[in-house]
Coordinates of C-alpha atoms in Angstrom, one line a residue:
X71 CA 109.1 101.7 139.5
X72 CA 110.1 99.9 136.5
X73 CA 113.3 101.2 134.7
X74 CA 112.9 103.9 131.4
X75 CA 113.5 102.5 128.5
X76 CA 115.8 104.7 127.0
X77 CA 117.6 104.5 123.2
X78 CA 120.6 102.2 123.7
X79 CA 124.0 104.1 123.7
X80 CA 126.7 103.5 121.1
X81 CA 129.4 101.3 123.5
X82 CA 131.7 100.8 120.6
X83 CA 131.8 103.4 117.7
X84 CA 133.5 102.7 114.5
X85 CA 137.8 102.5 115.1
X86 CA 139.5 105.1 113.3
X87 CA 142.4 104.4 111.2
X88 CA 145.1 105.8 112.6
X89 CA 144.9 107.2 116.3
X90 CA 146.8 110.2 117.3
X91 CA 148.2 110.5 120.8
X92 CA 147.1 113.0 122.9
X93 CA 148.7 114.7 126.0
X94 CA 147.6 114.0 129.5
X95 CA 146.0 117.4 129.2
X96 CA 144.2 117.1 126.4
X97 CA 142.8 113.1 127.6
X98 CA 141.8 114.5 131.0
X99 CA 139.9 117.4 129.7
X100 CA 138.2 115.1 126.9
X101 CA 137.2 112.4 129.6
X102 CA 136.9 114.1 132.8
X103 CA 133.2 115.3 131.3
X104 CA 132.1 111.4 131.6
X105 CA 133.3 110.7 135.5
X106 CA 130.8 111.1 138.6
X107 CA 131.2 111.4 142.3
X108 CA 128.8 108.6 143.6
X109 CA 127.9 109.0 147.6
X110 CA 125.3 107.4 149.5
X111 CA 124.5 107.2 153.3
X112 CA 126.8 104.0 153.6
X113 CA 129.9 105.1 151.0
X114 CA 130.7 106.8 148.2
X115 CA 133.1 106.1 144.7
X116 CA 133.2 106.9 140.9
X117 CA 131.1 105.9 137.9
X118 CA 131.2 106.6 134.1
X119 CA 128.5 107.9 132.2
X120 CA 127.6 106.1 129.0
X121 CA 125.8 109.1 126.7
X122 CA 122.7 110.9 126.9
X123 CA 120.4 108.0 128.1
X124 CA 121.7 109.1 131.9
X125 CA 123.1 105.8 132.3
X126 CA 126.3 105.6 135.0
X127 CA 128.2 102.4 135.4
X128 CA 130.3 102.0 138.3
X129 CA 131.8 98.8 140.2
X130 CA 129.0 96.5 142.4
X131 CA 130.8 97.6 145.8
X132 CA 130.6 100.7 144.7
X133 CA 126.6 100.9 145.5
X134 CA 126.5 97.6 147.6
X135 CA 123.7 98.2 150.5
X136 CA 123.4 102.1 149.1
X137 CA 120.7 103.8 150.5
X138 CA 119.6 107.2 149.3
X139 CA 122.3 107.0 145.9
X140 CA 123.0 110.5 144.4
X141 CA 125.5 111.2 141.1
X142 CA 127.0 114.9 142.0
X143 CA 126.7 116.9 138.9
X144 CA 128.7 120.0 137.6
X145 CA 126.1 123.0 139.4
X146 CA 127.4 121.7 142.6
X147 CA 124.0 119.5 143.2
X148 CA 122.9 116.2 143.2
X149 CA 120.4 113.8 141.0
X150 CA 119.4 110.8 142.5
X151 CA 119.9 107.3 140.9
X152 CA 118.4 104.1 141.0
X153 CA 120.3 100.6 140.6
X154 CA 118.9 98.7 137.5
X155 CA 121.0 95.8 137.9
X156 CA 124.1 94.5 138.8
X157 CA 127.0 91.5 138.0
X158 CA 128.6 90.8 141.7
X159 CA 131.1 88.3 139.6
X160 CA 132.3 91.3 137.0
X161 CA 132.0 93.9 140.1
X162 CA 129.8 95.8 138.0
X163 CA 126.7 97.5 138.3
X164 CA 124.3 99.8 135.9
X165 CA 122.7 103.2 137.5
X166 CA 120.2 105.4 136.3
X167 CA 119.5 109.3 137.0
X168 CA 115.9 109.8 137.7
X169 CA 116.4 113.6 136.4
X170 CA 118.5 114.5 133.3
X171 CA 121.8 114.9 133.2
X172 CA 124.5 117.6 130.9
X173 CA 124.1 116.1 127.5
X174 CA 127.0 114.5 126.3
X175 CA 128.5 112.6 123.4
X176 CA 128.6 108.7 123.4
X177 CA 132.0 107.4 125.3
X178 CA 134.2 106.1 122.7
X179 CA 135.6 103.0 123.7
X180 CA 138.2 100.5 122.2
X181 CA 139.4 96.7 121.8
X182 CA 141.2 96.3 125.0
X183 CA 142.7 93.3 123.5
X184 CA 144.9 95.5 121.6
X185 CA 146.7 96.9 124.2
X186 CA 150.3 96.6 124.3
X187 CA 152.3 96.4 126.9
X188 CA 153.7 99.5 128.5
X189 CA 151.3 101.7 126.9
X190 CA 150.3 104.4 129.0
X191 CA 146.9 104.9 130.6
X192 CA 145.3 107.8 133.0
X193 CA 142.8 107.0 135.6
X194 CA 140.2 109.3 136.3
X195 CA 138.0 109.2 139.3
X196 CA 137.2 110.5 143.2
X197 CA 139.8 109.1 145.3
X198 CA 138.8 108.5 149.4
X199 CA 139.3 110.6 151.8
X200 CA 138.9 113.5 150.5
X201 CA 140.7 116.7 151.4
X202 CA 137.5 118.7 153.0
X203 CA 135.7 115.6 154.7
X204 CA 138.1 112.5 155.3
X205 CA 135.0 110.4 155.6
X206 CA 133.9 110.9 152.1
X207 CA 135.0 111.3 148.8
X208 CA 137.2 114.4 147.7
X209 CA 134.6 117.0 145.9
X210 CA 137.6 117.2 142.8
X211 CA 138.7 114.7 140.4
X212 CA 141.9 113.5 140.5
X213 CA 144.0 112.1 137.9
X214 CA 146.9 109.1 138.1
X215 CA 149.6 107.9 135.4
X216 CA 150.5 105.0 134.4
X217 CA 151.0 102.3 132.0
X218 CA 149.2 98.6 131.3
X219 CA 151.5 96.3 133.1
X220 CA 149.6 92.7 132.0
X221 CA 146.5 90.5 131.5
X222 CA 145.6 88.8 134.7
X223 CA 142.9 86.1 135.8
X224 CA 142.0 87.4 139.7
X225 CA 139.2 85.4 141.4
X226 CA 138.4 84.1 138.5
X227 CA 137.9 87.2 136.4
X228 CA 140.2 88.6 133.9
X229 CA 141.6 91.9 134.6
X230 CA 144.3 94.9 133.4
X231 CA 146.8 95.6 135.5
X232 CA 148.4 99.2 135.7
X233 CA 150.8 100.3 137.8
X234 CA 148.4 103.9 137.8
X235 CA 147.7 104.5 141.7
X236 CA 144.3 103.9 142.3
X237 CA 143.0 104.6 145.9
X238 CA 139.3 103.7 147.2
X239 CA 137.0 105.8 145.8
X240 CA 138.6 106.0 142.5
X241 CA 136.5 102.5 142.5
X242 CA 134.2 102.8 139.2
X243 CA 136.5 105.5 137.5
X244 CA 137.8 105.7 134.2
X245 CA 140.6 104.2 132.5
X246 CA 142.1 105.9 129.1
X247 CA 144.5 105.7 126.6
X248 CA 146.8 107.8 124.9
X249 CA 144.4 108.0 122.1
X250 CA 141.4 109.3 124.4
X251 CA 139.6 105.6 124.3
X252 CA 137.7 103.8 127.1
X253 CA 140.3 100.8 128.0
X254 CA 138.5 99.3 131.4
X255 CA 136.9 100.7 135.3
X256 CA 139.5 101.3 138.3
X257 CA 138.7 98.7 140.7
X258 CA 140.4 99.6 143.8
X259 CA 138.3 97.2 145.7
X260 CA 139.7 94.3 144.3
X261 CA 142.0 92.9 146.8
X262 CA 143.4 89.5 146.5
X263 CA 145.8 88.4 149.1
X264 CA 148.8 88.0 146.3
X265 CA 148.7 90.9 145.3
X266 CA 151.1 94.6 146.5
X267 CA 151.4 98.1 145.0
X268 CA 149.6 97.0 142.0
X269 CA 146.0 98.2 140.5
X270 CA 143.2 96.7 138.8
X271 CA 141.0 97.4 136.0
X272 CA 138.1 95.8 135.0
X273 CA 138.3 95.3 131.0
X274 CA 136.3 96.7 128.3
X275 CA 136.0 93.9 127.0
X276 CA 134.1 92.3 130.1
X277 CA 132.4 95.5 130.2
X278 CA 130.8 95.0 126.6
X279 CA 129.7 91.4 127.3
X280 CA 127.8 92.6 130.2
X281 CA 126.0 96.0 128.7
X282 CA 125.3 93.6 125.4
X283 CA 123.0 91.8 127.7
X284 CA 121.7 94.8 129.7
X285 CA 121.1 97.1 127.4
X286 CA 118.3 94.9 125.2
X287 CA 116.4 94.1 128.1
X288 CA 116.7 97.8 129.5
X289 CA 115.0 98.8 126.2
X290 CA 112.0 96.0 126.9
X291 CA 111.1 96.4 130.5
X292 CA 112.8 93.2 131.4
X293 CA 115.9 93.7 133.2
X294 CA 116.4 92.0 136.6
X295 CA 117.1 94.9 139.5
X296 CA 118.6 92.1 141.9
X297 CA 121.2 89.4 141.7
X298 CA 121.2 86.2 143.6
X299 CA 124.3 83.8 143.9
X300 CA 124.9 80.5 145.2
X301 CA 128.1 79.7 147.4
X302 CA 129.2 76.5 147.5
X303 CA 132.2 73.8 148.3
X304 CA 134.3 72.2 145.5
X305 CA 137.6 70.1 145.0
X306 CA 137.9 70.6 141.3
X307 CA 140.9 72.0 141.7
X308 CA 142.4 69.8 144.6
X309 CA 141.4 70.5 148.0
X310 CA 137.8 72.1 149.1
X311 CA 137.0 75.6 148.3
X312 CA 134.7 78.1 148.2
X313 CA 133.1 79.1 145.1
X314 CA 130.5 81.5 143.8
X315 CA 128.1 81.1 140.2
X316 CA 124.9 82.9 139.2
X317 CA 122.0 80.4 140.0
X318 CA 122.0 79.6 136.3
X319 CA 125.0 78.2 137.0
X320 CA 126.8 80.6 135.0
X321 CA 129.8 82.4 135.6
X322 CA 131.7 80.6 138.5
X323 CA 134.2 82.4 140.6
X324 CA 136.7 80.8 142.9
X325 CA 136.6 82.8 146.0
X326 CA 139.4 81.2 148.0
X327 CA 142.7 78.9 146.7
X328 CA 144.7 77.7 150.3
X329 CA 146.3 74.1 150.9
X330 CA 143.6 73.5 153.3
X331 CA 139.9 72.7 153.0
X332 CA 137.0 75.1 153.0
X333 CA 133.7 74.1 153.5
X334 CA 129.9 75.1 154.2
X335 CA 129.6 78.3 153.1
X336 CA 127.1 80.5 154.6
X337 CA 125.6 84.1 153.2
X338 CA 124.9 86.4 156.0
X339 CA 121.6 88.2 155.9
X340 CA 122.7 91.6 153.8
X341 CA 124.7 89.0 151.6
X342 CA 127.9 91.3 152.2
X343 CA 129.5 88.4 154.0
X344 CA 130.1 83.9 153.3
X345 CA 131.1 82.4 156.4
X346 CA 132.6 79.0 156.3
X347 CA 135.1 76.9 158.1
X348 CA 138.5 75.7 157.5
X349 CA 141.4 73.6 158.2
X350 CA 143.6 75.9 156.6
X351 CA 146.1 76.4 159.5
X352 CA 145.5 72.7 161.3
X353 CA 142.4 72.7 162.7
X354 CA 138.8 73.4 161.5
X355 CA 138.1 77.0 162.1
X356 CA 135.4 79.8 161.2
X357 CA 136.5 82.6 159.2
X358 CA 134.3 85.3 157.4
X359 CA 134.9 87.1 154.0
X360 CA 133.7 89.6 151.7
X361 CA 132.8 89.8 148.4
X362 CA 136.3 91.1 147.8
X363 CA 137.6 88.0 149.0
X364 CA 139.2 89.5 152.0
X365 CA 139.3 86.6 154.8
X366 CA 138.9 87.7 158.5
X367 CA 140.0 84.2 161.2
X368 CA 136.7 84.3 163.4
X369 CA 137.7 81.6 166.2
X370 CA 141.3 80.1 166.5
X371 CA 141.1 77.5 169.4
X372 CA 142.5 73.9 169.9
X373 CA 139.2 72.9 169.2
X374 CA 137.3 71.6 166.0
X375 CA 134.4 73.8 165.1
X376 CA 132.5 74.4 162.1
X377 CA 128.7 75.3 160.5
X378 CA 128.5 78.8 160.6
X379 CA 124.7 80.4 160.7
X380 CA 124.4 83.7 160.7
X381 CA 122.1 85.4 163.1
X382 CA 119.3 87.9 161.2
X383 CA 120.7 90.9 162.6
X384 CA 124.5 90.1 161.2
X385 CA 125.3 90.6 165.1
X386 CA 125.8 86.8 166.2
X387 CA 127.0 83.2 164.9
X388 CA 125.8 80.1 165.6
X389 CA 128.7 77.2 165.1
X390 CA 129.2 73.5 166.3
X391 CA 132.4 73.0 168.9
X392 CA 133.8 69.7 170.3
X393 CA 136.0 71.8 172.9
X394 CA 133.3 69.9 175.5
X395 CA 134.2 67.0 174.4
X396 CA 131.8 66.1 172.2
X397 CA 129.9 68.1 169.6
X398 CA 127.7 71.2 170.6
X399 CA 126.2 74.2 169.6
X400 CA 127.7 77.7 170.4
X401 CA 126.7 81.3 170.0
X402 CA 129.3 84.0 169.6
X403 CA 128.6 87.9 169.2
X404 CA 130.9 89.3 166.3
X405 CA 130.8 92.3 168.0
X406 CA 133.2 91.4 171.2
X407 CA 133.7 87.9 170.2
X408 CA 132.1 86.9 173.5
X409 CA 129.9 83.9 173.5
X410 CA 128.3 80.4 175.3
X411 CA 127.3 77.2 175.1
X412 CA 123.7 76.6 173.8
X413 CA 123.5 73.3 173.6
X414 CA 125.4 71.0 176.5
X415 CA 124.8 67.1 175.1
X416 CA 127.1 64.2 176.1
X417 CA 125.7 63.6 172.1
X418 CA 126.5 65.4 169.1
X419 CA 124.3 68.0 168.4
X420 CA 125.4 69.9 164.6
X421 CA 124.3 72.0 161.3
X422 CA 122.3 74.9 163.2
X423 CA 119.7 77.0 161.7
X424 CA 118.5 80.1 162.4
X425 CA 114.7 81.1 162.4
X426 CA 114.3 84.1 160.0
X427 CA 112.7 85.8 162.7
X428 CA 115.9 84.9 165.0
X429 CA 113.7 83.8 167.6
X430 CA 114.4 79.6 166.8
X431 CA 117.2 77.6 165.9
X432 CA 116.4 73.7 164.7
X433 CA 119.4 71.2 164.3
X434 CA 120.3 67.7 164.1
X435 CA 121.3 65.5 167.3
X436 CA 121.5 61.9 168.3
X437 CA 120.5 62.5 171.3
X438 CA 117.9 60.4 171.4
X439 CA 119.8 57.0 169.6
X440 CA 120.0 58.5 165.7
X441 CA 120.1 61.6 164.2
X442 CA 116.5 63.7 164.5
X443 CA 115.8 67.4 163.8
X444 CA 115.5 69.5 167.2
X445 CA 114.5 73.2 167.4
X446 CA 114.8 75.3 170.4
X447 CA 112.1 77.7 170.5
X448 CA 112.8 80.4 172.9
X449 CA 114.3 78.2 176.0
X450 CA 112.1 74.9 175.1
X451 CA 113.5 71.8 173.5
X452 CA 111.1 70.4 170.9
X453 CA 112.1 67.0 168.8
X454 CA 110.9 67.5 165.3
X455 CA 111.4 64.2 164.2
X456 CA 111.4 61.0 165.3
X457 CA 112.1 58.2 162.6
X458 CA 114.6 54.9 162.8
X459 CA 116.0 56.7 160.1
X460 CA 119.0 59.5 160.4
X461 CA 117.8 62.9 159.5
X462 CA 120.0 65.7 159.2
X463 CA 120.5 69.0 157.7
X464 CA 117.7 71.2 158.4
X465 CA 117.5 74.8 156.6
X466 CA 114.4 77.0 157.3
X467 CA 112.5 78.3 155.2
X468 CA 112.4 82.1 154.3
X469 CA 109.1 82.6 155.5
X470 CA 109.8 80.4 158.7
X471 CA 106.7 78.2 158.2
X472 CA 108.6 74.9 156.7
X473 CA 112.2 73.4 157.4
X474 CA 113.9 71.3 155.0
X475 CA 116.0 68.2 155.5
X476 CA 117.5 65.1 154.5
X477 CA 116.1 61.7 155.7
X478 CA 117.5 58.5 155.1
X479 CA 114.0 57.3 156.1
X480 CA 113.3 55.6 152.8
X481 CA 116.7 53.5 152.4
X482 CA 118.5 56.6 150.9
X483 CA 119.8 60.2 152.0
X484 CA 116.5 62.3 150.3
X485 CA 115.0 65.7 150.8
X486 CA 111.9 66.6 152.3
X487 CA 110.0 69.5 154.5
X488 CA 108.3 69.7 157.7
X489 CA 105.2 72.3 157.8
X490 CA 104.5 73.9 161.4
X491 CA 101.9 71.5 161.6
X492 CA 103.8 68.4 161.0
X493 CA 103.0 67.4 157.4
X494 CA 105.8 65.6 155.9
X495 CA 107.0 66.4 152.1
X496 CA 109.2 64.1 150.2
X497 CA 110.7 66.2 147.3
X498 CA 113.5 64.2 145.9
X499 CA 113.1 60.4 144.6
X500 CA 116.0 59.3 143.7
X501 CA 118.8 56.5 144.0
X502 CA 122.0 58.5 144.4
X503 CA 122.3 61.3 147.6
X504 CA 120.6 63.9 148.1
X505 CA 122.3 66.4 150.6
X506 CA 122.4 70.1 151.6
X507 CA 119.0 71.4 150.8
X508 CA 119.0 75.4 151.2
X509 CA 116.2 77.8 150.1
X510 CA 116.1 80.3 147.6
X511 CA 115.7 83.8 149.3
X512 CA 112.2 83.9 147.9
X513 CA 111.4 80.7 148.9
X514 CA 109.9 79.1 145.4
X515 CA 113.2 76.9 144.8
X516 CA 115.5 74.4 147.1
X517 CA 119.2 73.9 146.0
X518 CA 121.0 71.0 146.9
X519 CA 123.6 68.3 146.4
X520 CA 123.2 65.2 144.5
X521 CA 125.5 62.2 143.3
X522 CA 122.6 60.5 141.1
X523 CA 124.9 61.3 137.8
X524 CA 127.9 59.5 139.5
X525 CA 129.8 62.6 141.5
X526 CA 128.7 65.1 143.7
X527 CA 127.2 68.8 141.8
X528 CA 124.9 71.4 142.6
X529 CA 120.6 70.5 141.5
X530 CA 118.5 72.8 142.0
X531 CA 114.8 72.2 142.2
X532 CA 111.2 73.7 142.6
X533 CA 110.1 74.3 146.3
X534 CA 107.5 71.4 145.7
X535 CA 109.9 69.2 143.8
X536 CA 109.4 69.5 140.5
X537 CA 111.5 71.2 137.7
X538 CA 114.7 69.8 138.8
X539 CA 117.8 71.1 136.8
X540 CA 121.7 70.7 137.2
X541 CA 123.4 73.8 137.6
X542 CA 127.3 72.0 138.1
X543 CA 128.9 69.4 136.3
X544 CA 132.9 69.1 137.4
X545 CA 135.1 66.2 137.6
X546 CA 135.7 67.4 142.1
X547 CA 132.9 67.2 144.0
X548 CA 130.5 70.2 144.4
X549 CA 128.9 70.3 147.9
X550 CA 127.0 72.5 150.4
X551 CA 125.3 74.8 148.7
X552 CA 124.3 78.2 150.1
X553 CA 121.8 80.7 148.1
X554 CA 122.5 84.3 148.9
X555 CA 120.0 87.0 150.1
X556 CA 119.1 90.0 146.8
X557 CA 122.4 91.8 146.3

């Protein structure tokens, strides 16, 4: 259903002139009205209510892949909710009650920009475990002190830090001054390898930017319920990482920063995970990571291996290994790390793709003199394509019926699709390179990378080929480009 329009709450209220400090007391029993307990099937955390409009904003991991979302209210009950929309860079999201809640006065906020150092702060939220059930959140609020320790940029997102404790769960809770004003959200979640015995918040500042844009289109029927990103590849800052924008091309978030190079990122199906590979530690290596930017080491041989596709289920990897001696593709269960060989080629076969309905993989070999596109389907070999002309890259589409690819068939790297029936589609013309086509998860748009404007960014483009638009422009180059699944 399409979200209620609702009267937009008053964020900011007029500041009043001189602010009188409060006790702890008197701040927790002014703001502990505006905290929730969140808990669905797959977690559980805190959001803050915004007024009478039974509004609740709460961190994005907070309600990431929640099924059956409830707000626990004062009677000892529960009111369901309903996501409206969310900003995975900011870690925020906007909820909704679908019944009423207690009224309640607007949450007065302030000008987090005006904090000074050492000023104290309480954080109110639902810390995890809790004491009757450790695998959910305690039932009673919980309050930590402490003060605002600095302004900090943390995967590329400004942030408070406090040395307040603030344990999972507490995710999406409150953070208030002395003066009983709305300074940022815990963010517990937040977890970047630097950092030790510190906390995060998530600014009010930010905060405002975000609900300035939300709240409008909440009042005319046009806010957005899901998010896409696109991963991608860059060396704008040195070496290759991993990097994550809106696919506007807005708000770009470095999601890894080592001495090595990491490349080809790749969104597994719930979008909760980017695998990519590495030479971080010597040789090229898959590793997985959250949204958090928590990186897990997935294989850690002698070898050189690379190209992660995820399987539909989230259960299995695809990747390309030399350890034969040459270049082949190998499956690997992420459950026991157990695997095999799928592809044993005295060529180099590379870049697999999975079918959406996991039944097919395609990828590119020269097995037979150049590089062609090959799909298994089931146990049988098939050769897509067979021009002169390397052709490379293939990424099925979402609705399995077309593959895209690049094909140096017409003097220059280009992109084009493959129908089940054969019929060709050039959809790039162009005289730089065209590389790394992947499909949107809806299927209407292809992005890619192109050098046409003298370095390597991110295009993205109509399914057909029309409509083309540049989405990076960076003095690195911007590569393999990987749009993510709704979030």
């Amino acid at each position: 259903p399409r979200p209620t329009a609702t009267p937009r709450p008053t964020a900011t209220p007029q500041p009043t002139p001189t602010p009188t400090p409060l006790s702890v007391a008197q701040v927790v029993a002014r703001s502990q009205p505006y905290v929730v307990r969140l808990e669905h099937a797959n977690g559980c955390g805190s959001g803050v209510r915004l007024g009478n409009q039974n509004l609740i904003l709460t961190n994005h991991h907070v309600i990431r892949q929640a099924k059956d979302l409830v707000a626990a209210i004062p009677d000892g009950g529960t009111v369901p909710l309903r996501v409206l929309t969310a900003d995975i860079g900011r870690d925020l999201a906007l909820v909704q009650s679908e019944s009423p809640l207690p009224p309640i006065q607007a949450l007065p906020w302030m000008n987090d920009t005006k904090l000074e150092l050492g000023e104290s702060l309480v954080v109110l939220g639902y810390p995890f475990p809790g004491s009757e059930d450790p695998l959910q959140c305690s039932k009673s609020i919980t309050v930590t002190q402490g003060i605002f320790s600095g302004r900090l940029n943390v995967l590329g997102q400004p942030v408070l830090q406090t040395d307040a404790a603030l344990n999972p769960g507490v995710s999406g809770g409150l953070a208030i001054t002395s003066t009983g004003n709305f300074a940022g959200m815990a963010v517990s979640g937040l977890s970047p390898t630097t950092a030790e015995s510190v906390g995060f918040l998530i600014p009010a500042s930010e905060i405002q930017i975000r609900l300035d844009e939300w709240l409008p289109k909440l009042e005319t029927g046009d806010l957005q319920a899901s998010q896409h990103l696109i991963a991608f590849a860059s060396n704008r800052d040195g070496d290759q990482d991993i990097y994550v924008m809106s696919v506007t091309g807005d708000n770009v978030v470095q999601y890894t920063d080592t001495e090595g190079d990491d490349i080809f990122p790749s969104w597994s199906a719930s979008g909760e995970y980017i695998g990519f590979h590495s030479n971080r530690f010597g040789d090229w290596d898959i590793f997985v990571m959250d949204l958090n930017g928590t990186v897990q080491q997935v294989t850690d041989s002698v070898a050189q291996e690379g190209h992660v596709a995820w399987s539909p289920n989230e259960n299995e990897i695809l990747y390309t290994s030399d350890s034969e001696g040459d270049w082949d593709i190998f499956l690997m269960s992420l459950d026991d790390g157990t695997g095999y060989a799928v592809t044993i080629d005295p060529n180099s076969d590379l870049a697999p793709t999975w079918s959406p309905d996991g039944t097919s993989m395609a990828f590119h070999s020269n097995r037979a003199g150049n590089f062609d596109i090959w799909m298994y389907v089931g146990n049988e070999l098939q050769q897509v394509t067979t021009q002169a002309a390397d052709e490379t890259y293939p990424k099925w589409s979402p609705d399995g019926t077309r593959i895209a690819f690049v094909s140096e068939r017409d003097g220059n790297p280009e992109i084009y699709t493959i129908s089940e029936a054969g019929k060709m589609t050039r959809l790039t013309e162009d005289s730089g390179a065209d590389l790394f086509p992947a499909w949107s998860a809806d299927g209407s748009k292809i992005v890619f990378a192109s050098d046409r404007d003298g370095d390597f960014d991110i295009y993205v483009m109509d399914a057909d080929g029309g409509n083309v638009q540049q989405l990076t422009n960076s003095p690195g180059r911007d590569t393999n480009p990987a749009w993510s699944p709704p979030l």
